[in-house]
Amino acid sequence: MKIALIGASGQVGSRLLKELSDRGHAITAIARNPEKIAALPGVTAVKGDAFDKDGLASLIKGHDAVISSVHFTASDPDTLIAAVRASGVKRYLVVGGAGSLEVAPGKRLVDTPEFPAIYKGEALKGADFLEKLRTVNELDWTFLSPSALFVPGERTGKFRLGKDTLLTTDKGSSISFEDYAIAMANEIEKPEHIRQRFTVGY
């Protein structure tokens, strides 16, 4: 498949890039600093700005799918959604956040007293992004939320999927960037969550 990846040089983006490259896809890797993008088979690194709607639209036109892997506080959902719409690409996947996941009926993780204040702005903007997506009917979007602890780790291939509730174990709630990338790549290859949010965790 031809996949455009916005934010390909980031912590999550770089893992997605490697996973998709290893699976033989052709990836247009978009970043403000394309020189930071890993040189991998099937990867074309290009310069792009998440705030440049027209520029992004031209870069992602002609692809089978687009992935946003950018911080919510360093981007604008309206611009990103408008760019994908303008490009004519229907399949749009977003690296989501855990903050909007429910820990009890009607209670989001971001609204709990123990949620770290330092991450609250990012989490709330991520929740807003999801709500905007839920009003978009002409794109086949998917919002994949990680578990609470989202960190570098191993590629094990062993994880669980859920819907809108935070996945936890007796060891807490976590997922590695590497296993998250597997779940995202699986969804691209075999879509099962069109116009839905789902979550991945151990």
PDB file of C-alpha atoms in Angstrom, residues 4 8 14 23 33 36 49 69 198:
ATOM      1  CA  ALA A   4       1.497   8.908   3.982  1.00  0.00           C
ATOM      2  CA  ALA A   8       7.348  10.260  10.794  1.00  0.00           C
ATOM      3  CA  SER A  14       9.508   6.325  13.780  1.00  0.00           C
ATOM      4  CA  ARG A  23       5.810  -5.120   5.945  1.00  0.00           C
ATOM      5  CA  ASN A  33      12.940  18.032   9.522  1.00  0.00           C
ATOM      6  CA  LYS A  36      15.721  13.085  10.971  1.00  0.00           C
ATOM      7  CA  ASP A  49       4.178  21.215   8.055  1.00  0.00           C
ATOM      8  CA  SER A  69       1.362  10.901  14.344  1.00  0.00           C
ATOM      9  CA  PHE A 198     -10.234   1.610  19.626  1.00  0.00           C
TER      10      PHE A 198
END
